Coordinates of C-alpha atoms and ligand atoms in Angstrom, one line a residue:
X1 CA 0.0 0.0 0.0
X2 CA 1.2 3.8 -0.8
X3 CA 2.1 5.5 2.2
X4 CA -1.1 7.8 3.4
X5 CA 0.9 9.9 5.0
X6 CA 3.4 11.8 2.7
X7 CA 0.4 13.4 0.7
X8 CA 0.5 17.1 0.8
X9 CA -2.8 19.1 2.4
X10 CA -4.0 21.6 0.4
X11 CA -4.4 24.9 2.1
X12 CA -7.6 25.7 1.8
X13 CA -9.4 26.0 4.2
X14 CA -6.6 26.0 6.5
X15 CA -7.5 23.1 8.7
X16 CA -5.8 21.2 11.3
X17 CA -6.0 18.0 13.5
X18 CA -4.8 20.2 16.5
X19 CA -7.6 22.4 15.7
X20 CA -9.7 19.5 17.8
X21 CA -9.4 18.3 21.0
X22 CA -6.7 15.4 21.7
X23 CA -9.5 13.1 22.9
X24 CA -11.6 14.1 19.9
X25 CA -13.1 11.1 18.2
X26 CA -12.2 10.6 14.6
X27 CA -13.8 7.9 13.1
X28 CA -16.2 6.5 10.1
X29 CA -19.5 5.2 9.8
X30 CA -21.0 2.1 8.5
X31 CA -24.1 0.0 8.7
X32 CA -24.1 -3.4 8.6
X33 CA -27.1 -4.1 5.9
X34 CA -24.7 -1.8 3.7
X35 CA -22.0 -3.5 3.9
X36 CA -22.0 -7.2 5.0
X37 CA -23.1 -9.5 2.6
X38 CA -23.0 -13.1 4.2
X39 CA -27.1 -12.6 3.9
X40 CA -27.7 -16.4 4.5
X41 CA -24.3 -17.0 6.9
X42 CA -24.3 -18.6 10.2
X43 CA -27.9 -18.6 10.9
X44 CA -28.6 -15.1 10.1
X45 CA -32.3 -15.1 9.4
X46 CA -34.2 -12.9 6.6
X47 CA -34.4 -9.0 7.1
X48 CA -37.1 -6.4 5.9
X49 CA -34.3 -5.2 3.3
X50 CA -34.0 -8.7 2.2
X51 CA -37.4 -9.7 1.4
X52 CA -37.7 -5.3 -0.3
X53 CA -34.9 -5.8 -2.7
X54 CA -36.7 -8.8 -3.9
X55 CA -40.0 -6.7 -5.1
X56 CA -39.7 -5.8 -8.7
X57 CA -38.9 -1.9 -9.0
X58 CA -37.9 -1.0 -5.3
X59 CA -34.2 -0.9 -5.7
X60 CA -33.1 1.8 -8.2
X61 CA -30.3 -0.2 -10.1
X62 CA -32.3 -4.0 -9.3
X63 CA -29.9 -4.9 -6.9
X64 CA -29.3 -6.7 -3.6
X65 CA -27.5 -6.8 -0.7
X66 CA -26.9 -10.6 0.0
X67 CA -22.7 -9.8 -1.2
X68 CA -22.4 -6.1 -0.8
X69 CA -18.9 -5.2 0.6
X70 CA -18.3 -8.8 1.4
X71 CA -17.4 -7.4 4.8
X72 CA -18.3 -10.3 6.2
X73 CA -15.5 -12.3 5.1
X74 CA -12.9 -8.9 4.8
X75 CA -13.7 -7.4 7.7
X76 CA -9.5 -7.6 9.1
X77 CA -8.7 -5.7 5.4
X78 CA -11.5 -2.9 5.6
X79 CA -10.3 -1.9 9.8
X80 CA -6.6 -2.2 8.5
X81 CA -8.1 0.7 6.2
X82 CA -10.1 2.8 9.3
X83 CA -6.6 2.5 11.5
X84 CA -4.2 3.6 8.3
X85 CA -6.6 6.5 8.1
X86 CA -4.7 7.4 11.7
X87 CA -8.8 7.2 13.1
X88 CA -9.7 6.0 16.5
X89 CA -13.2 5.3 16.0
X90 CA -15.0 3.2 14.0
X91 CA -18.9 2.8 14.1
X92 CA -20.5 -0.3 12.9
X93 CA -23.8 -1.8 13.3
X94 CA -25.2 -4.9 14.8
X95 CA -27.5 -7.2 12.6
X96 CA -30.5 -7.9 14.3
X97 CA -31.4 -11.0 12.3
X98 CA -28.0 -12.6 12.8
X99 CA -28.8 -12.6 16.7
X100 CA -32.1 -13.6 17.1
X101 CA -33.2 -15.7 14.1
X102 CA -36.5 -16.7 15.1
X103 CA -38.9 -15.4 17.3
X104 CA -38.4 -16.1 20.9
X105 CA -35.3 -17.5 19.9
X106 CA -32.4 -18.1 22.5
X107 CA -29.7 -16.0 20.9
X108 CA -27.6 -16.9 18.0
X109 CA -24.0 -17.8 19.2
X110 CA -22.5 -17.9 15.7
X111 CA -23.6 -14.2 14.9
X112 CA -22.4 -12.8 18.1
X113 CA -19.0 -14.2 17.7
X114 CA -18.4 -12.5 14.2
X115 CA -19.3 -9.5 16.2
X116 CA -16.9 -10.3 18.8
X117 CA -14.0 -10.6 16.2
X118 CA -15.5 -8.1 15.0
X119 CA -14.9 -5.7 18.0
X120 CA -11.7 -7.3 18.9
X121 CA -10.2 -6.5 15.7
X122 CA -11.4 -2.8 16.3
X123 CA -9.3 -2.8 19.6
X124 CA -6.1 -4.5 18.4
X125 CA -6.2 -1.6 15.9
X126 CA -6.8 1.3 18.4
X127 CA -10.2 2.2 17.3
X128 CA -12.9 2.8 19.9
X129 CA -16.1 0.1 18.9
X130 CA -19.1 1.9 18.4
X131 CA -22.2 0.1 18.1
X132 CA -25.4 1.1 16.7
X133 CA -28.2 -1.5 17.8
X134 CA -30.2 -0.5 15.1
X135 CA -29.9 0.7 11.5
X136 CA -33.1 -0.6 9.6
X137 CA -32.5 -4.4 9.3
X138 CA -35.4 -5.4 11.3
X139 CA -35.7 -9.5 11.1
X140 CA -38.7 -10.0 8.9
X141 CA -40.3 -12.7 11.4
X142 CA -41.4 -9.4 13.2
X143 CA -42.4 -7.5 10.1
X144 CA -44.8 -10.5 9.3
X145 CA -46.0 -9.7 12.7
X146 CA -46.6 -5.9 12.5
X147 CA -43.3 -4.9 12.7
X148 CA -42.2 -1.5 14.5
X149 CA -46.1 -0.9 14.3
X150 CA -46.7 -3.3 17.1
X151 CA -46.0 -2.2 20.6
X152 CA -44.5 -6.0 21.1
X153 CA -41.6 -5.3 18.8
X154 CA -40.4 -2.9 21.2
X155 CA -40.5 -6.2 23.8
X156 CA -38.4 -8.3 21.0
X157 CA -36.2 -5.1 20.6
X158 CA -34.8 -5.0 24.2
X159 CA -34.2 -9.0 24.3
X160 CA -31.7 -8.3 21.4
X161 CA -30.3 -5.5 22.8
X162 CA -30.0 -7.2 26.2
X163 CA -28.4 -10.5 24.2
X164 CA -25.9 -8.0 22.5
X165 CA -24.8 -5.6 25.1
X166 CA -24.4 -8.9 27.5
X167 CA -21.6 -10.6 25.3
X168 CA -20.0 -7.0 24.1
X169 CA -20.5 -5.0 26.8
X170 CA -17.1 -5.6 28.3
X171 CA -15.4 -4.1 25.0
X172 CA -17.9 -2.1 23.7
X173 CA -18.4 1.1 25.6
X174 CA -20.5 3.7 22.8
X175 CA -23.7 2.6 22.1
X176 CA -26.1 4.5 20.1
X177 CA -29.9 2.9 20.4
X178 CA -31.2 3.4 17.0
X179 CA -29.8 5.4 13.4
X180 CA -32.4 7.8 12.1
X181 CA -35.7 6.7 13.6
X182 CA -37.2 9.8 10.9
X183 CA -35.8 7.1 8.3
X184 CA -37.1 4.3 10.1
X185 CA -40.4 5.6 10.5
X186 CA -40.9 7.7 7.6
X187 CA -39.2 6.2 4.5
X188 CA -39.8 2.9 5.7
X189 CA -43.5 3.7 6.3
X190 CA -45.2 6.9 5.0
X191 CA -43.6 7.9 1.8
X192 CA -42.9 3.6 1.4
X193 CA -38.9 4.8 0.1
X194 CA -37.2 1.8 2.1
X195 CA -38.6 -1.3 3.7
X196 CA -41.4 -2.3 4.8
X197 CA -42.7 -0.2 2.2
X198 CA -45.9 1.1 3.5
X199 CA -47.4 4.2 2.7
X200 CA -49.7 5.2 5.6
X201 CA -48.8 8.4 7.5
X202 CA -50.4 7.3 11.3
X203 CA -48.9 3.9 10.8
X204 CA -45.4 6.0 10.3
X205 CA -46.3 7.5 13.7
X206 CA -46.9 4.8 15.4
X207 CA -43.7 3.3 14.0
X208 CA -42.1 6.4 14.7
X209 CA -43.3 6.2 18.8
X210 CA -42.5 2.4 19.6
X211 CA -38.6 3.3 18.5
X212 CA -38.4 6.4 20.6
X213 CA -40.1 3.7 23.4
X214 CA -37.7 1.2 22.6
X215 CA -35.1 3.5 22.9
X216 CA -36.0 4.8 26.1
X217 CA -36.1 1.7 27.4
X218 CA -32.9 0.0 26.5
X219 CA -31.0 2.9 27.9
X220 CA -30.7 1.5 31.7
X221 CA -31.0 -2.1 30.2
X222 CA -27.8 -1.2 28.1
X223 CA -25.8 0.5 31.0
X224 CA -26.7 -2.6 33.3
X225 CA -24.6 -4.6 31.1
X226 CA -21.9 -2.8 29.7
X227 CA -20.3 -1.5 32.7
X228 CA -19.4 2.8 31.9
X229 CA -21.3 2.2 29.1
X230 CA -21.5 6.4 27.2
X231 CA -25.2 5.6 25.4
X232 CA -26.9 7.7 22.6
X233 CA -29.2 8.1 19.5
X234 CA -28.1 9.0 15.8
X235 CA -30.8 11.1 14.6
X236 CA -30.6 13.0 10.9
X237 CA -31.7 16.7 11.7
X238 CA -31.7 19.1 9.4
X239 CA -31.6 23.1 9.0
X240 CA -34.8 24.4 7.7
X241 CA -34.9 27.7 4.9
X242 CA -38.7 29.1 4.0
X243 CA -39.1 29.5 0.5
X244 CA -39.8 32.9 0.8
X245 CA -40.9 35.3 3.4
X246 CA -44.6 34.8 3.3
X247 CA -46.4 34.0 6.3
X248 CA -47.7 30.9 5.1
X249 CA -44.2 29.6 3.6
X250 CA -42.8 30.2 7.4
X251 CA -45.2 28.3 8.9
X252 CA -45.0 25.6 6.4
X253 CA -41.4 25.9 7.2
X254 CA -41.9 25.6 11.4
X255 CA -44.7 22.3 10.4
X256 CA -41.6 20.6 8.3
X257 CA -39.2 21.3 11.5
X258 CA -41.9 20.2 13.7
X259 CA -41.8 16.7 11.9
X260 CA -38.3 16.6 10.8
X261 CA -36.4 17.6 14.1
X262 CA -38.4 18.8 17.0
X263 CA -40.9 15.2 16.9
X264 CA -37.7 13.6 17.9
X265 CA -35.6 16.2 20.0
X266 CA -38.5 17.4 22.3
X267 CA -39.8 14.0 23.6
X268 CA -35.8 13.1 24.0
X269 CA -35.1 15.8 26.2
X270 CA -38.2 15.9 28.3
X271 CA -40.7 18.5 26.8
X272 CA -43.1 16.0 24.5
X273 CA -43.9 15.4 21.0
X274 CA -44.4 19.4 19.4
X275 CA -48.2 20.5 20.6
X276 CA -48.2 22.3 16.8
X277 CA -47.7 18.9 15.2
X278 CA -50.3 17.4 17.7
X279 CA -52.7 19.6 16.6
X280 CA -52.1 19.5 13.3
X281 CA -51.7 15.9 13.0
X282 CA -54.5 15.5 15.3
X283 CA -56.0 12.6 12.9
X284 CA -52.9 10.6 12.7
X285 CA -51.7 10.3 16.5
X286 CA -50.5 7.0 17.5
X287 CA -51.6 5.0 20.8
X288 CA -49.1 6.7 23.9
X289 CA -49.3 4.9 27.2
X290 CA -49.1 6.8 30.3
X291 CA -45.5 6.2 31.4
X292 CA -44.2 6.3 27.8
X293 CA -43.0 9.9 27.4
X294 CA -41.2 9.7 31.0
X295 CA -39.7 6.4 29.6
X296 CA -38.1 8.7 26.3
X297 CA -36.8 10.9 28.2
X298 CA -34.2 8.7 29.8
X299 CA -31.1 10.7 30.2
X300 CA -28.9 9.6 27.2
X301 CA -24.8 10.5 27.6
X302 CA -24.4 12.1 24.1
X303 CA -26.5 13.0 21.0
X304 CA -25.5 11.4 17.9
X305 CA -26.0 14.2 15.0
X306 CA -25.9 12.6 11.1
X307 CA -26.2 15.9 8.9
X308 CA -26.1 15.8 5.4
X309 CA -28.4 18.7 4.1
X310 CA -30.5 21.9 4.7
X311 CA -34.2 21.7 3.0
X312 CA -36.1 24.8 2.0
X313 CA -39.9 24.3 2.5
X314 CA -42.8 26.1 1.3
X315 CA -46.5 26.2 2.3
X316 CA -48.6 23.4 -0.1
X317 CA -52.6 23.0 1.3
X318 CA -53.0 20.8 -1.1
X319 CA -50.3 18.4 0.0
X320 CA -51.7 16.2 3.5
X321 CA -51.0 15.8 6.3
X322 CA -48.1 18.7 6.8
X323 CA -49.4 20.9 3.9
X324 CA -45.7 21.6 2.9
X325 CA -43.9 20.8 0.0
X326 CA -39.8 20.6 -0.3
X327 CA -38.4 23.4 -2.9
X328 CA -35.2 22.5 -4.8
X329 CA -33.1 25.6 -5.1
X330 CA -31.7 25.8 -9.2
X331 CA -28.8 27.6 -8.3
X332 CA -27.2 25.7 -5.0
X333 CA -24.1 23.5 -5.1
X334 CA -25.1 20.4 -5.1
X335 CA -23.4 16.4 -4.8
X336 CA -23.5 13.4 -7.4
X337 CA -27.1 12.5 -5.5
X338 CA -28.4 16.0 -5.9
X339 CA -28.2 16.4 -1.9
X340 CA -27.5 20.4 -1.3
X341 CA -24.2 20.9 -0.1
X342 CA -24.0 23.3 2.6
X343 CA -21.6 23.0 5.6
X344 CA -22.5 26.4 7.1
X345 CA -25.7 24.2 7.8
X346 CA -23.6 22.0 9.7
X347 CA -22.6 24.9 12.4
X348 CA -26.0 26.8 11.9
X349 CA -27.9 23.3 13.0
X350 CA -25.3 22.4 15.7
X351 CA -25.7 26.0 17.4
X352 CA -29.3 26.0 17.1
X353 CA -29.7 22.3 19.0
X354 CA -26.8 23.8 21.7
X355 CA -29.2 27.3 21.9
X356 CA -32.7 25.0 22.4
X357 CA -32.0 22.8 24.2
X358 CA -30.7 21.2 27.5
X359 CA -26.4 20.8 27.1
X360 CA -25.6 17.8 25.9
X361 CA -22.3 16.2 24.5
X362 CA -22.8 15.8 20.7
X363 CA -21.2 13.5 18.4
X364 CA -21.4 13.8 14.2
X365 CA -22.1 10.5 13.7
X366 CA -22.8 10.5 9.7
X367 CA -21.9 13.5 7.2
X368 CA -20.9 12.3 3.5
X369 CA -21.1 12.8 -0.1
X370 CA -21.6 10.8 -3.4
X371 CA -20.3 11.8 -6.6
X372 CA -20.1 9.6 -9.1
X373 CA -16.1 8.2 -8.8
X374 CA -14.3 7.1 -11.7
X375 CA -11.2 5.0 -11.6
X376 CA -8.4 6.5 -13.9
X377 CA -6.4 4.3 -16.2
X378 CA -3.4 4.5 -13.5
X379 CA -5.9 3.0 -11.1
X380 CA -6.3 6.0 -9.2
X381 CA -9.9 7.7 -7.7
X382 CA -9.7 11.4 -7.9
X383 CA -12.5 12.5 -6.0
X384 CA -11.4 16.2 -5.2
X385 CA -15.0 17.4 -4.6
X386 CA -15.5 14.3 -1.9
X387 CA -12.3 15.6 -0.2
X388 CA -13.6 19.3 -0.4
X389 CA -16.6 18.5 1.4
X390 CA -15.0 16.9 4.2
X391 CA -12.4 19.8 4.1
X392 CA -15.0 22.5 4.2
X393 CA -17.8 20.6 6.7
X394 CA -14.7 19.9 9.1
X395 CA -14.2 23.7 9.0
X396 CA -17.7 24.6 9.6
X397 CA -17.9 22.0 12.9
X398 CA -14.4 23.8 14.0
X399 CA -16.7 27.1 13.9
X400 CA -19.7 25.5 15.5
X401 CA -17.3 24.3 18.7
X402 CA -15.9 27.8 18.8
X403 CA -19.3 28.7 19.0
X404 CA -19.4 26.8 21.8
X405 CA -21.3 23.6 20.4
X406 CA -19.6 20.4 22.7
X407 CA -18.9 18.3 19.8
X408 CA -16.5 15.7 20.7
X409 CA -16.3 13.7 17.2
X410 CA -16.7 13.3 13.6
X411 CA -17.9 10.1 11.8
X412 CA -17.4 10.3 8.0
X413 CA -20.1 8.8 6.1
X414 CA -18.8 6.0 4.8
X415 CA -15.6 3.8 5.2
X416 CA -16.3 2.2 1.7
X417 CA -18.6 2.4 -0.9
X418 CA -21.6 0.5 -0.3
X419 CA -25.3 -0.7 -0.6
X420 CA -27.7 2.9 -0.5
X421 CA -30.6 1.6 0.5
X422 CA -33.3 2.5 -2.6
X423 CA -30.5 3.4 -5.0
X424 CA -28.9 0.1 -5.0
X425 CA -24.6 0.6 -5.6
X426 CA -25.3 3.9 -7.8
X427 CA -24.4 6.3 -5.1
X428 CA -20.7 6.4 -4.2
X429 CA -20.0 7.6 -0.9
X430 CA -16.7 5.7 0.3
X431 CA -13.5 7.0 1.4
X432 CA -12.2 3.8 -0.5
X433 CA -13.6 2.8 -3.9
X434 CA -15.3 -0.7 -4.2
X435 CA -15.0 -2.6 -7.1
X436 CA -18.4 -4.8 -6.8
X437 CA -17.1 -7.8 -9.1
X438 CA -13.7 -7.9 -7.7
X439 CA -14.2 -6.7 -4.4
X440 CA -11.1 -4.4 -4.6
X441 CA -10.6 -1.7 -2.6
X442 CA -8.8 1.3 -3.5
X443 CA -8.5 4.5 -1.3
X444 CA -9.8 7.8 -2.8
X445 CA -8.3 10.7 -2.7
X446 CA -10.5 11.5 0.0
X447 CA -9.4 8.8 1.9
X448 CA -5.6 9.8 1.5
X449 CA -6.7 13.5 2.5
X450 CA -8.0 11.8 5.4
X451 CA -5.5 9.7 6.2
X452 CA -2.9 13.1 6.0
X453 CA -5.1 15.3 8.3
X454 CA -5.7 12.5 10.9
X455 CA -1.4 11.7 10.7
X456 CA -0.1 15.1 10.8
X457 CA 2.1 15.7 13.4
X458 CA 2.3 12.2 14.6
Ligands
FCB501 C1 -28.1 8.1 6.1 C2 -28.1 6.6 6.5 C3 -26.9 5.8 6.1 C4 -26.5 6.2 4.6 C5 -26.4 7.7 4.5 C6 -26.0 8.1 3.1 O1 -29.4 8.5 6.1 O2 -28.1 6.6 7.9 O3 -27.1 4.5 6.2 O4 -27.4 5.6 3.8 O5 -27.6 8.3 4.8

């Protein structure tokens, strides 16, 4: 391998490892649906991503997810990767399916001992293991069931959890709950975007309350067994613009932050779900049990922030439930996947969750770009606008901390390139390339940016 190290920063913007705390966490972020592959290995049992890459017309390019990154099986290559990248951090996730594979199941040995190579391999190579419990491969023997929708997945939830954080807890001390319950609940059941695939707004709701339950509840449960366990929630927030300065396009614009950030911020830290969105959603409400709100609002350690875009929102009666409508901007900068790039919204959304609400430690735990990579005939991947974007969102969360936002770490969205969900392997996000027939890996100019910031001075 070339060495990382010699490769020379640019200078804009002037940007430097020291500029961050010593114990600042450096990492990347993965998911294990994404990456995995092994689908039918060791008793892992069918998940809801499974059984929606098989239905005709879901996945953009047709594909599945049954290889992927082959992680499974090159798993010691890919950290080798993380820890020449001079990161200390890694965050994975835990497949649900491979630890219970049946309902009521006594947990799965032979899936909790890839995890525990898994995590041992993170420590021989000095990055800190940080699991997410859950990031959307729910085991479809549930889904058949009702899935999130049914207040007795939340039950099945916290025996995986408690099955997980029992044989890890001893080397795994950062937990995050859940990734993106907006995703989980919205994609996966309102607009029908990512598995299940349902399109029914209350049922998204409902969804949406039993994982904010679940979450609550495996808090203690996960600090009982992993001893000094530091536990969170990875939720994908996002800085709102109105349209224009009409009345009704910045109340369409407080609706979309209503359902988009404060349904999942407020309940977390005590206040409730938004009374605006109660009353306007008033039709759509899902069942809440007495205790439940109390139960959210467990004290978590840290808030996990995965920011990716700002959205500009104008008023739309004709649109239910919200009456709002997103507006896409002609003349903004924009990545391979059409996602605005913005990393002033990166400070502007940090400082607004520091100025509303309680202080809390926060950690990015996802910000990325795709751009359609090409590999040159010398074999190298030139992605200078990937490398930019890091550059340039690093610089904005330096502003945010002087700002005084307590961000203690930075995830970069992704290690590799991987499996995106609806679009199949057509967005590109990796640090390192990933040749899908050959597996091969190749580090990005990105990567070997990174791998220069995170080794200077060393
Ligand atoms: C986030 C997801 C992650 C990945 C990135 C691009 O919403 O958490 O799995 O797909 O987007």
């Amino acid at each position: 391998m070339t060495n990382l190290s010699t490769m020379v920063l640019p200078s804009q913007p002037a940007l430097a490892r020291d500029d961050f705390p010593a114990d600042f966490a450096w990492g990347c972020s993965t998911s294990s649906f994404q990456i995995e592959g092994g689908a039918g290995l060791d008793g892992r049992a069918e998940s809801i991503w499974d059984r929606f890459c098989q239905q005709p017309g879901k996945i953009r390019d047709g594909s599945n997810a049954s290889v992927a990154c082959d992680h499974y099986h090159r798993w010691p290559e890919d950290l080798d990767l993380a820890q020449e990248f001079g990161m200390n951090a890694y965050r994975f996730s835990i497949a649900w399916p491979r630890v219970i594979t049946e309902l009521g199941a006594k947990p799965n040995q032979r899936g909790l001992d890839f995890y525990s190579r898994l995590v041992d391999g993170m420590l021989e190579r000095g990055l800190q293991p940080w699991a997410t419990l859950y990031h959307w491969d729910l085991p479809q023997y549930l889904q058949n069931l009702g899935g999130w929708e049914r207040r007795a997945t939340v039950d099945a939830y916290l025996e995986f959890v408690d099955a997980t954080t029992r044989h890890l807890g001893d080397r795994v001390k950062h937990w995050i709950t859940h990734n993106e319950p907006w995703c989980t609940a919205m994609h996966g059941n309102w607009d029908g975007m990512h598995a299940p695939g349902q399109q029914n707004f209350k049922a998204a709701l409902q969804v949406c309350h039993h994982v904010l339950l679940s979450h609550g509840l495996a808090v203690p449960l996960i600090k009982s067994n992993a001893a000094q366990a530091q536990v969170g929630i990875a939720l994908s927030l996002h800085p709102l613009r109105s349209a224009s300065d009409a009345p009704e396009d910045m109340a369409a614009m407080q609706r979309h932050d209503g359902l988009r950030n404060r349904w999942f911020l407020d309940p977390l830290f005590g206040r409730g779900y938004p009374a605006d969105i109660l009353e306007h959603c008033a039709a759509d409400l899902p069942d809440i049990e007495a205790t439940d709100l109390e139960v959210i609002a467990t004290p978590i350690d840290f808030l996990g922030v995965n920011y990716y875009f700002p959205e500009t929102i104008a008023d739309a009666p004709e649109v239910p439930p919200l009456h709002t409508k997103l507006v896409v901007l002609p003349d903004r900068e924009r990545t391979g996947f059409a996602w605005e790039v913005a990393p002033d919204g990166m400070r502007e959304l940090l400082v607004r969750i520091k100025n509303d609400y309680p202080k809390i430690p926060i950690f990015l735990t996802e910000n990325g770009s795709s751009y359609d990579d090409q590999v040159e005939v010398d074999g190298s991947v030139c992605d200078t606008e990937r490398r930019n974007y890091f550059m340039r969102h690093l610089d904005a969360l330096k502003q945010a901390r002087a700002e005084g936002v307590d961000a203690r770490g930075y995830f970069a969205w992704s290690l590799m390139d991987n499996f995106e969900w609806a679009e199949g392997y057509l967005r590109r996000f990796g640090l390192v390339y990933i040749d899908f027939v050959t597996q091969k890996r190749t580090v990005k100019e990105s990567g070997r940016w990174f791998s220069a910031f995170l080794n200077q001075n060393k």
